[in-house]
mmCIF file of C-alpha atoms and ligand atoms in Angstrom:
data_model
loop_
_atom_site.group_PDB
_atom_site.id
_atom_site.type_symbol
_atom_site.label_atom_id
_atom_site.label_comp_id
_atom_site.label_asym_id
_atom_site.label_seq_id
_atom_site.Cartn_x
_atom_site.Cartn_y
_atom_site.Cartn_z
ATOM 1 C CA MET M 1 -27.879 5.655 44.671
ATOM 2 C CA GLN M 2 -29.305 1.275 45.172
ATOM 3 C CA GLN M 3 -25.673 -0.926 45.102
ATOM 4 C CA PRO M 4 -26.284 -2.266 41.574
ATOM 5 C CA ASP M 5 -26.431 1.352 40.092
ATOM 6 C CA LEU M 6 -23.360 2.347 42.243
ATOM 7 C CA ALA M 7 -21.453 -0.811 41.068
ATOM 8 C CA THR M 8 -22.332 -0.013 37.624
ATOM 9 C CA ALA M 9 -21.136 3.738 38.024
ATOM 10 C CA LEU M 10 -18.190 2.518 39.285
ATOM 11 C CA ILE M 11 -17.077 0.394 37.063
ATOM 12 C CA ALA M 12 -17.826 2.612 34.216
ATOM 13 C CA GLY M 13 -15.371 5.050 36.004
ATOM 14 C CA ASP M 14 -17.018 7.733 37.284
ATOM 15 C CA ARG M 15 -15.251 8.961 40.606
ATOM 16 C CA ARG M 16 -18.504 10.458 43.262
ATOM 17 C CA ALA M 17 -19.289 6.917 42.647
ATOM 18 C CA LEU M 18 -16.169 5.574 43.389
ATOM 19 C CA ALA M 19 -15.403 7.965 45.916
ATOM 20 C CA ARG M 20 -19.418 6.541 47.500
ATOM 21 C CA ALA M 21 -17.974 3.063 47.086
ATOM 22 C CA ILE M 22 -14.917 3.702 49.479
ATOM 23 C CA THR M 23 -17.143 5.460 52.154
ATOM 24 C CA LEU M 24 -19.310 2.376 51.749
ATOM 25 C CA VAL M 25 -16.507 0.266 52.930
ATOM 26 C CA GLU M 26 -15.431 2.411 55.401
ATOM 27 C CA SER M 27 -18.842 2.668 57.445
ATOM 28 C CA THR M 28 -19.166 0.187 60.483
ATOM 29 C CA ARG M 29 -22.917 -0.117 60.186
ATOM 30 C CA PRO M 30 -23.283 -3.559 59.853
ATOM 31 C CA ASP M 31 -26.017 -2.878 57.225
ATOM 32 C CA HIS M 32 -23.336 -1.213 55.215
ATOM 33 C CA ARG M 33 -21.192 -3.815 55.309
ATOM 34 C CA ALA M 34 -23.590 -5.731 53.695
ATOM 35 C CA ALA M 35 -24.083 -3.299 50.898
ATOM 36 C CA ALA M 36 -19.949 -2.809 50.717
ATOM 37 C CA LEU M 37 -19.902 -6.655 50.027
ATOM 38 C CA ALA M 38 -21.949 -6.915 47.081
ATOM 39 C CA VAL M 39 -19.727 -3.761 45.469
ATOM 40 C CA LEU M 40 -16.956 -5.675 46.348
ATOM 41 C CA GLU M 41 -18.110 -8.291 45.221
ATOM 42 C CA ALA M 42 -19.223 -6.924 41.617
ATOM 43 C CA ALA M 43 -15.573 -4.872 41.355
ATOM 44 C CA ALA M 44 -13.447 -8.476 41.362
ATOM 45 C CA ARG M 45 -16.048 -9.329 38.554
ATOM 46 C CA ALA M 46 -14.796 -5.945 36.272
ATOM 47 C CA GLY M 47 -11.725 -8.137 36.013
ATOM 48 C CA ARG M 48 -9.282 -5.031 36.103
ATOM 49 C CA GLN M 49 -5.640 -4.400 37.319
ATOM 50 C CA ALA M 50 -3.737 -1.240 38.262
ATOM 51 C CA LEU M 51 -0.076 -1.015 39.126
ATOM 52 C CA ARG M 52 -0.165 -1.020 42.860
ATOM 53 C CA ILE M 53 2.316 1.618 43.807
ATOM 54 C CA GLY M 54 3.167 2.259 47.430
ATOM 55 C CA LEU M 55 5.038 5.355 48.644
ATOM 56 C CA SER M 56 6.156 5.872 52.021
ATOM 57 C CA GLY M 57 8.209 8.750 53.162
ATOM 58 C CA THR M 58 8.187 11.136 57.146
ATOM 59 C CA PRO M 59 6.550 14.114 56.820
ATOM 60 C CA GLY M 60 8.733 16.872 54.679
ATOM 61 C CA VAL M 61 10.452 14.303 52.485
ATOM 62 C CA GLY M 62 8.024 16.252 49.428
ATOM 63 C CA LYS M 63 5.466 13.659 49.371
ATOM 64 C CA SER M 64 2.633 15.537 47.814
ATOM 65 C CA THR M 65 4.824 17.633 45.781
ATOM 66 C CA PHE M 66 5.959 14.507 44.400
ATOM 67 C CA ILE M 67 2.438 12.569 43.931
ATOM 68 C CA GLU M 68 1.532 15.696 42.872
ATOM 69 C CA SER M 69 4.377 15.860 39.919
ATOM 70 C CA PHE M 70 4.455 12.089 39.187
ATOM 71 C CA GLY M 71 0.595 11.837 39.090
ATOM 72 C CA LEU M 72 -0.034 14.995 36.635
ATOM 73 C CA MET M 73 3.279 13.372 34.470
ATOM 74 C CA LEU M 74 1.416 9.827 33.918
ATOM 75 C CA VAL M 75 -1.955 11.787 33.972
ATOM 76 C CA ASN M 76 -0.499 13.261 30.786
ATOM 77 C CA GLN M 77 0.693 9.802 29.548
ATOM 78 C CA GLY M 78 -2.855 9.275 29.286
ATOM 79 C CA LEU M 79 -2.936 7.031 32.448
ATOM 80 C CA ARG M 80 -5.753 7.789 35.441
ATOM 81 C CA VAL M 81 -4.287 7.449 38.957
ATOM 82 C CA ALA M 82 -5.855 7.300 42.259
ATOM 83 C CA VAL M 83 -3.960 8.404 45.732
ATOM 84 C CA LEU M 84 -5.015 6.892 48.600
ATOM 85 C CA ALA M 85 -3.302 7.974 52.140
ATOM 86 C CA VAL M 86 -2.696 5.655 54.643
ATOM 87 C CA ASP M 87 -2.330 7.369 58.084
ATOM 88 C CA PRO M 88 -3.023 5.456 61.643
ATOM 89 C CA SER M 89 -2.467 8.147 63.194
ATOM 90 C CA SER M 90 -4.948 10.352 61.909
ATOM 91 C CA ALA M 91 -7.322 9.437 64.384
ATOM 92 C CA ARG M 92 -5.652 11.160 66.703
ATOM 93 C CA SER M 93 -5.064 14.170 64.985
ATOM 94 C CA GLY M 94 -8.498 14.664 64.664
ATOM 95 C CA GLY M 95 -9.021 14.032 60.802
ATOM 96 C CA SER M 96 -6.582 13.339 58.143
ATOM 97 C CA ILE M 97 -3.704 14.952 57.123
ATOM 98 C CA LEU M 98 -4.702 14.734 53.318
ATOM 99 C CA GLY M 99 -8.060 16.698 54.738
ATOM 100 C CA ASP M 100 -6.435 19.651 56.648
ATOM 101 C CA LYS M 101 -4.590 21.346 54.230
ATOM 102 C CA THR M 102 -5.458 21.749 50.103
ATOM 103 C CA ARG M 103 -2.581 19.106 49.147
ATOM 104 C CA MET M 104 -2.094 18.207 45.540
ATOM 105 C CA ASP M 105 -3.907 20.497 44.657
ATOM 106 C CA ARG M 106 -3.446 20.601 40.168
ATOM 107 C CA LEU M 107 -3.803 17.244 40.626
ATOM 108 C CA SER M 108 -7.416 16.835 42.555
ATOM 109 C CA ARG M 109 -8.775 18.757 39.880
ATOM 110 C CA GLU M 110 -7.883 16.876 37.169
ATOM 111 C CA PRO M 111 -10.606 14.023 35.886
ATOM 112 C CA ALA M 112 -8.172 11.386 35.304
ATOM 113 C CA ALA M 113 -6.854 11.450 38.823
ATOM 114 C CA PHE M 114 -9.047 10.695 42.479
ATOM 115 C CA ILE M 115 -7.406 11.566 45.825
ATOM 116 C CA ARG M 116 -8.675 9.763 48.390
ATOM 117 C CA PRO M 117 -7.698 10.893 52.018
ATOM 118 C CA SER M 118 -6.736 8.488 55.017
ATOM 119 C CA PRO M 119 -10.149 6.986 57.108
ATOM 120 C CA SER M 120 -9.791 8.130 60.870
ATOM 121 C CA GLN M 121 -9.374 4.986 62.534
ATOM 122 C CA ALA M 122 -7.661 4.494 65.225
ATOM 123 C CA HIS M 123 -6.408 0.720 64.543
ATOM 124 C CA LEU M 124 -4.063 -0.325 61.954
ATOM 125 C CA GLY M 125 -6.219 -3.434 60.911
ATOM 126 C CA GLY M 126 -9.614 -0.704 59.726
ATOM 127 C CA VAL M 127 -7.257 0.995 57.945
ATOM 128 C CA ALA M 128 -6.207 -1.990 56.135
ATOM 129 C CA ARG M 129 -9.021 -3.458 55.751
ATOM 130 C CA ARG M 130 -10.417 -0.544 54.322
ATOM 131 C CA THR M 131 -7.266 0.559 52.151
ATOM 132 C CA ARG M 132 -7.444 -3.141 50.635
ATOM 133 C CA GLU M 133 -11.080 -2.697 49.920
ATOM 134 C CA ALA M 134 -10.673 1.012 48.220
ATOM 135 C CA ILE M 135 -7.461 -0.349 46.166
ATOM 136 C CA SER M 136 -9.739 -2.905 44.427
ATOM 137 C CA LEU M 137 -12.481 -0.613 44.411
ATOM 138 C CA CYS M 138 -10.087 1.498 42.425
ATOM 139 C CA GLU M 139 -9.412 -0.668 40.119
ATOM 140 C CA ALA M 140 -12.567 -1.609 39.322
ATOM 141 C CA ALA M 141 -13.361 2.105 38.749
ATOM 142 C CA GLY M 142 -10.593 1.716 36.145
ATOM 143 C CA PHE M 143 -7.737 3.416 37.446
ATOM 144 C CA ASP M 144 -4.271 2.771 35.839
ATOM 145 C CA VAL M 145 -2.474 3.022 38.927
ATOM 146 C CA VAL M 146 -3.004 3.327 42.480
ATOM 147 C CA LEU M 147 -0.602 4.866 44.582
ATOM 148 C CA ILE M 148 -0.869 4.441 47.912
ATOM 149 C CA GLU M 149 1.021 6.998 50.484
ATOM 150 C CA THR M 150 1.824 6.789 53.853
ATOM 151 C CA VAL M 151 3.684 8.981 56.100
ATOM 152 C CA GLY M 152 5.606 5.408 57.161
ATOM 153 C CA VAL M 153 5.140 5.854 61.503
ATOM 154 C CA GLY M 154 4.635 1.982 62.859
ATOM 155 C CA GLN M 155 3.855 -0.515 61.264
ATOM 156 C CA SER M 156 2.042 1.693 58.312
ATOM 157 C CA GLU M 157 5.165 1.307 56.000
ATOM 158 C CA THR M 158 4.884 -2.378 56.228
ATOM 159 C CA LEU M 159 1.124 -2.566 55.840
ATOM 160 C CA VAL M 160 1.700 -0.577 52.549
ATOM 161 C CA ALA M 161 4.671 -2.537 51.071
ATOM 162 C CA GLU M 162 1.698 -5.680 51.891
ATOM 163 C CA MET M 163 -0.721 -4.444 49.714
ATOM 164 C CA ALA M 164 1.285 -2.693 46.891
ATOM 165 C CA ASP M 165 3.400 -4.415 43.927
ATOM 166 C CA LEU M 166 5.957 -2.020 44.179
ATOM 167 C CA PHE M 167 6.851 0.018 47.174
ATOM 168 C CA ILE M 168 8.916 2.789 46.570
ATOM 169 C CA LEU M 169 10.920 5.357 49.747
ATOM 170 C CA LEU M 170 11.081 9.061 49.013
ATOM 171 C CA LEU M 171 13.845 10.371 50.957
ATOM 172 C CA ALA M 172 15.381 13.592 51.492
ATOM 173 C CA PRO M 173 19.307 14.829 51.016
ATOM 174 C CA ALA M 174 20.866 13.785 53.923
ATOM 175 C CA GLY M 175 23.314 16.601 56.064
ATOM 176 C CA GLY M 176 26.238 14.438 57.141
ATOM 177 C CA ASP M 177 27.462 11.351 55.175
ATOM 178 C CA GLU M 178 24.710 8.681 57.942
ATOM 179 C CA LEU M 179 21.905 7.113 55.790
ATOM 180 C CA GLN M 180 19.389 9.262 57.611
ATOM 181 C CA GLY M 181 18.473 6.102 59.830
ATOM 182 C CA VAL M 182 16.615 4.368 57.380
ATOM 183 C CA LYS M 183 15.550 0.497 59.143
ATOM 184 C CA ARG M 184 17.269 -2.678 57.558
ATOM 185 C CA GLY M 185 13.768 -4.264 57.353
ATOM 186 C CA ILE M 186 12.436 -0.589 55.250
ATOM 187 C CA MET M 187 15.480 -1.040 53.067
ATOM 188 C CA GLU M 188 14.331 -4.368 51.947
ATOM 189 C CA MET M 189 10.844 -3.723 51.741
ATOM 190 C CA ALA M 190 11.984 -0.766 49.407
ATOM 191 C CA ASP M 191 12.158 -1.657 45.090
ATOM 192 C CA LEU M 192 13.315 1.634 44.280
ATOM 193 C CA ILE M 193 14.788 4.468 46.846
ATOM 194 C CA LEU M 194 14.303 8.240 45.384
ATOM 195 C CA VAL M 195 16.105 10.663 47.376
ATOM 196 C CA ASN M 196 13.733 13.858 46.373
ATOM 197 C CA LYS M 197 15.171 17.373 46.234
ATOM 198 C CA ALA M 198 17.519 16.616 43.870
ATOM 199 C CA ASP M 199 18.052 20.597 42.612
ATOM 200 C CA GLY M 200 19.868 23.592 43.717
ATOM 201 C CA ASP M 201 22.300 24.230 46.078
ATOM 202 C CA LEU M 202 20.878 20.338 47.584
ATOM 203 C CA LYS M 203 21.442 18.592 44.646
ATOM 204 C CA PRO M 204 24.861 17.524 45.813
ATOM 205 C CA ALA M 205 24.082 16.548 48.714
ATOM 206 C CA ALA M 206 20.974 14.493 46.748
ATOM 207 C CA LEU M 207 23.841 12.514 44.926
ATOM 208 C CA ARG M 208 26.038 11.517 47.313
ATOM 209 C CA THR M 209 22.970 10.606 49.170
ATOM 210 C CA VAL M 210 21.462 8.462 46.630
ATOM 211 C CA SER M 211 24.922 6.700 45.837
ATOM 212 C CA ASP M 212 25.128 5.971 50.049
ATOM 213 C CA TYR M 213 21.743 4.196 49.537
ATOM 214 C CA ALA M 214 22.961 2.837 46.906
ATOM 215 C CA GLY M 215 25.628 1.031 47.618
ATOM 216 C CA ALA M 216 23.814 0.106 51.098
ATOM 217 C CA LEU M 217 21.343 -1.654 48.378
ATOM 218 C CA ARG M 218 24.269 -3.572 46.878
ATOM 219 C CA LEU M 219 24.553 -5.414 50.491
ATOM 220 C CA LEU M 220 21.433 -7.060 50.988
ATOM 221 C CA ARG M 221 20.810 -10.328 49.366
ATOM 222 C CA LYS M 222 19.362 -10.432 45.959
ATOM 223 C CA ARG M 223 15.816 -11.031 46.162
ATOM 224 C CA PRO M 224 14.365 -13.308 43.805
ATOM 225 C CA GLN M 225 11.846 -11.392 42.235
ATOM 226 C CA ASP M 226 14.474 -8.471 41.373
ATOM 227 C CA PRO M 227 16.276 -8.546 37.533
ATOM 228 C CA GLU M 228 20.358 -7.595 38.075
ATOM 229 C CA GLY M 229 20.469 -3.857 39.392
ATOM 230 C CA PHE M 230 17.213 -4.091 42.018
ATOM 231 C CA PRO M 231 16.395 -1.924 44.491
ATOM 232 C CA LYS M 232 17.896 1.025 42.991
ATOM 233 C CA ALA M 233 18.494 4.169 44.264
ATOM 234 C CA LEU M 234 17.674 6.950 41.463
ATOM 235 C CA PRO M 235 17.566 11.132 42.290
ATOM 236 C CA VAL M 236 14.551 12.891 41.310
ATOM 237 C CA SER M 237 13.194 16.097 42.200
ATOM 238 C CA ALA M 238 9.598 16.490 42.749
ATOM 239 C CA LEU M 239 9.475 20.652 42.176
ATOM 240 C CA ALA M 240 11.592 21.128 38.780
ATOM 241 C CA GLU M 241 10.040 17.361 37.688
ATOM 242 C CA ASP M 242 13.084 16.051 36.763
ATOM 243 C CA GLY M 243 13.888 12.514 37.406
ATOM 244 C CA LEU M 244 10.582 11.513 37.384
ATOM 245 C CA ALA M 245 10.232 9.755 34.230
ATOM 246 C CA GLN M 246 13.060 7.861 34.705
ATOM 247 C CA ALA M 247 11.342 6.450 38.040
ATOM 248 C CA TRP M 248 8.357 5.759 36.337
ATOM 249 C CA ALA M 249 10.757 3.825 33.892
ATOM 250 C CA GLU M 250 12.164 2.355 36.413
ATOM 251 C CA MET M 251 9.166 0.727 38.114
ATOM 252 C CA GLN M 252 7.649 -0.083 34.821
ATOM 253 C CA ALA M 253 10.626 -2.245 33.669
ATOM 254 C CA LEU M 254 10.530 -4.086 37.675
ATOM 255 C CA ALA M 255 6.650 -4.771 37.002
ATOM 256 C CA GLN M 256 7.532 -5.732 33.725
ATOM 257 C CA TRP M 257 9.849 -8.369 34.525
ATOM 258 C CA ARG M 258 8.453 -10.322 37.426
ATOM 259 C CA ARG M 259 4.853 -10.311 35.222
ATOM 260 C CA ASP M 260 7.080 -12.032 32.173
ATOM 261 C CA ARG M 261 8.623 -14.600 35.270
ATOM 262 C CA GLY M 262 5.619 -14.976 37.275
ATOM 263 C CA HIS M 263 6.050 -13.657 40.164
ATOM 264 C CA PHE M 264 3.793 -10.259 39.920
ATOM 265 C CA ALA M 265 0.743 -13.543 39.529
ATOM 266 C CA ALA M 266 2.264 -15.204 42.501
ATOM 267 C CA HIS M 267 2.895 -11.899 44.506
ATOM 268 C CA ARG M 268 -0.551 -10.978 43.832
ATOM 269 C CA ALA M 269 -2.083 -14.590 44.865
ATOM 270 C CA GLU M 270 -0.042 -14.186 48.502
ATOM 271 C CA GLN M 271 -1.733 -11.096 49.234
ATOM 272 C CA ALA M 272 -5.345 -12.539 48.118
ATOM 273 C CA ARG M 273 -4.544 -15.321 50.667
ATOM 274 C CA GLN M 274 -3.556 -12.697 53.453
ATOM 275 C CA TRP M 275 -6.363 -10.469 53.062
ATOM 276 C CA PHE M 276 -9.002 -13.428 53.160
ATOM 277 C CA GLU M 277 -6.970 -14.686 56.562
ATOM 278 C CA ALA M 278 -6.951 -11.443 57.453
ATOM 279 C CA GLU M 279 -10.881 -10.563 57.369
ATOM 280 C CA VAL M 280 -11.490 -14.751 58.799
ATOM 281 C CA ARG M 281 -9.013 -13.411 61.923
ATOM 282 C CA GLU M 282 -10.520 -9.640 62.303
ATOM 283 C CA GLY M 283 -14.438 -11.044 61.997
ATOM 284 C CA LEU M 284 -13.807 -14.369 64.281
ATOM 285 C CA LEU M 285 -11.868 -11.250 66.851
ATOM 286 C CA ALA M 286 -15.129 -9.358 66.512
ATOM 287 C CA ARG M 287 -17.650 -12.562 66.740
ATOM 288 C CA LEU M 288 -16.381 -13.437 69.728
ATOM 289 C CA THR M 289 -15.804 -9.350 71.119
ATOM 290 C CA ARG M 290 -19.808 -9.366 70.782
ATOM 291 C CA ASP M 291 -20.645 -11.639 73.231
ATOM 292 C CA PRO M 292 -21.167 -9.366 76.443
ATOM 293 C CA ALA M 293 -19.770 -11.965 78.778
ATOM 294 C CA VAL M 294 -16.860 -12.974 76.775
ATOM 295 C CA ARG M 295 -15.606 -9.053 76.341
ATOM 296 C CA ALA M 296 -16.152 -8.862 80.441
ATOM 297 C CA ARG M 297 -14.046 -11.931 80.515
ATOM 298 C CA LEU M 298 -11.385 -10.653 78.150
ATOM 299 C CA GLY M 299 -11.241 -7.763 80.229
ATOM 300 C CA ALA M 300 -10.777 -9.209 83.786
ATOM 301 C CA LEU M 301 -8.513 -10.912 82.298
ATOM 302 C CA GLY M 302 -6.350 -8.544 80.713
ATOM 303 C CA ASP M 303 -6.789 -6.782 83.454
ATOM 304 C CA ALA M 304 -4.901 -9.408 85.663
ATOM 305 C CA VAL M 305 -1.944 -9.415 83.085
ATOM 306 C CA ALA M 306 -1.860 -5.997 83.297
ATOM 307 C CA ALA M 307 -1.757 -5.858 87.190
ATOM 308 C CA GLY M 308 0.781 -8.609 87.182
ATOM 309 C CA ARG M 309 -1.346 -11.307 88.549
ATOM 310 C CA ALA M 310 -1.564 -13.140 86.164
ATOM 311 C CA ALA M 311 0.956 -14.740 82.956
ATOM 312 C CA PRO M 312 -0.067 -13.251 79.099
ATOM 313 C CA ALA M 313 0.294 -16.647 78.389
ATOM 314 C CA GLN M 314 -1.402 -18.787 80.841
ATOM 315 C CA ALA M 315 -4.187 -15.756 80.877
ATOM 316 C CA ALA M 316 -4.796 -16.604 77.017
ATOM 317 C CA ALA M 317 -4.922 -20.227 77.527
ATOM 318 C CA GLU M 318 -7.716 -19.683 80.453
ATOM 319 C CA MET M 319 -9.379 -17.381 77.812
ATOM 320 C CA LEU M 320 -9.072 -19.641 74.415
ATOM 321 C CA ALA M 321 -10.405 -22.815 76.997
ATOM 322 C CA SER M 322 -13.388 -20.912 78.195
ATOM 323 C CA LEU M 323 -13.905 -20.769 74.535
ATOM 324 C CA GLY M 324 -13.379 -24.527 74.099
ATOM 325 C CA GLY M 325 -10.936 -23.868 72.244
HETATM 326 N N1 GTP F 401 13.916 22.000 46.985
HETATM 327 C C1 GTP F 401 13.451 21.204 46.477
HETATM 328 N N2 GTP F 401 12.033 21.755 47.874
HETATM 329 C C2 GTP F 401 11.034 20.350 47.534
HETATM 330 C C3 GTP F 401 11.074 19.045 46.708
HETATM 331 N N3 GTP F 401 9.639 18.680 46.949
HETATM 332 C C4 GTP F 401 9.283 19.352 47.448
HETATM 333 N N4 GTP F 401 9.796 20.422 48.527
HETATM 334 C C5 GTP F 401 9.776 21.368 49.248
HETATM 335 O O1 GTP F 401 9.449 20.322 50.914
HETATM 336 C C6 GTP F 401 8.633 20.741 51.529
HETATM 337 C C7 GTP F 401 7.580 19.254 51.968
HETATM 338 O O2 GTP F 401 6.755 19.329 50.826
HETATM 339 P P1 GTP F 401 5.546 18.258 51.648
HETATM 340 O O3 GTP F 401 5.519 17.980 49.502
HETATM 341 O O4 GTP F 401 4.826 19.119 51.462
HETATM 342 O O5 GTP F 401 6.332 17.373 51.465
HETATM 343 P P2 GTP F 401 5.604 15.898 52.748
HETATM 344 O O6 GTP F 401 5.676 16.791 54.442
HETATM 345 O O7 GTP F 401 6.236 15.379 52.789
HETATM 346 O O8 GTP F 401 4.077 16.138 52.376
HETATM 347 P P3 GTP F 401 3.110 15.975 53.273
HETATM 348 O O9 GTP F 401 3.730 15.125 54.639
HETATM 349 O O10 GTP F 401 2.963 14.417 51.944
HETATM 350 O O11 GTP F 401 2.006 16.821 53.724
HETATM 351 C C8 GTP F 401 8.189 21.634 50.879
HETATM 352 O O12 GTP F 401 8.626 23.365 51.113
HETATM 353 C C9 GTP F 401 7.909 21.589 49.614
HETATM 354 O O13 GTP F 401 8.100 23.080 48.996
HETATM 355 C C10 GTP F 401 12.405 19.217 45.744
HETATM 356 O O14 GTP F 401 11.810 18.186 44.770
HETATM 357 N N5 GTP F 401 13.102 19.912 45.512
#
């Protein structure tokens, strides 16, 4: 398919075209890059917007189950739902977490849903670029909600939170009364904490966990982009499909509040600026390291630093000076 046709099919909502366009933006081949930029440009011209929801949760909390139940609920409401995974570690395990097993089986069979595994790229920068681009392709393809999920290792949570309009933290019921080692920084990023598995025997523990987190969230400074009462903690059961409608109502209420006050658009504008700056930074670095002499010098200075023969700051200054900076 030629690029103009690919873009047209994508904007018409064709899921296969969307999958191909994402493959194109994931490619590192220079000729693919030019084609990818043309498709991204056409996608941006479509001027469509989805609600971008970042979702993080450690393995075992029930992310797949949640996304499936939540996604199906949205699909049943007539919405189109795309799911993108961000898993910077997938390169290490030799493939994507989503690829190895059948996850979200029911959701993946829905014509109004689109599920895309994480690309196997080792570094976070590559995953970040691809995910930003995939989000805008999903929007151009007319998806109403884009769920961006991450296992929350390393910096991937921050990365996802930075790309999303709303950031949701999915937790499991705690055994004791301790907060489950959730870092303060992560809690500060969350708009909604959902404690999953609030069903059967686990329900009392889940409700306790919710109130622990509700208490902890109240201690955080109120953010200007939040109405009274946010961020919130709520119980859900992905398995019993319980509490999902309420969680969705909260997400919509929060998004609407931010839209009405200009926070939503301001946040998107800031994200667009950061995206641009990240592209320039990465492009500059890539251009530099294409030069074999520069690469060699970078390697040599890196070795000197690693061996303790040079101080990092001094070596960096020397490197920049050699570039005329
Ligand atoms: N009781 C109960 N169990 C659940 C619920 N949601 C998920 N589980 C179970 O928790 C386990 C992990 O669920 P997954 O959905 O695979 O969760 P995950 O490990 O976060 O998923 P991935 O990292 O996406 O593979 C499974 O045995 C699920 O059946 C729930 O709402 N209630």
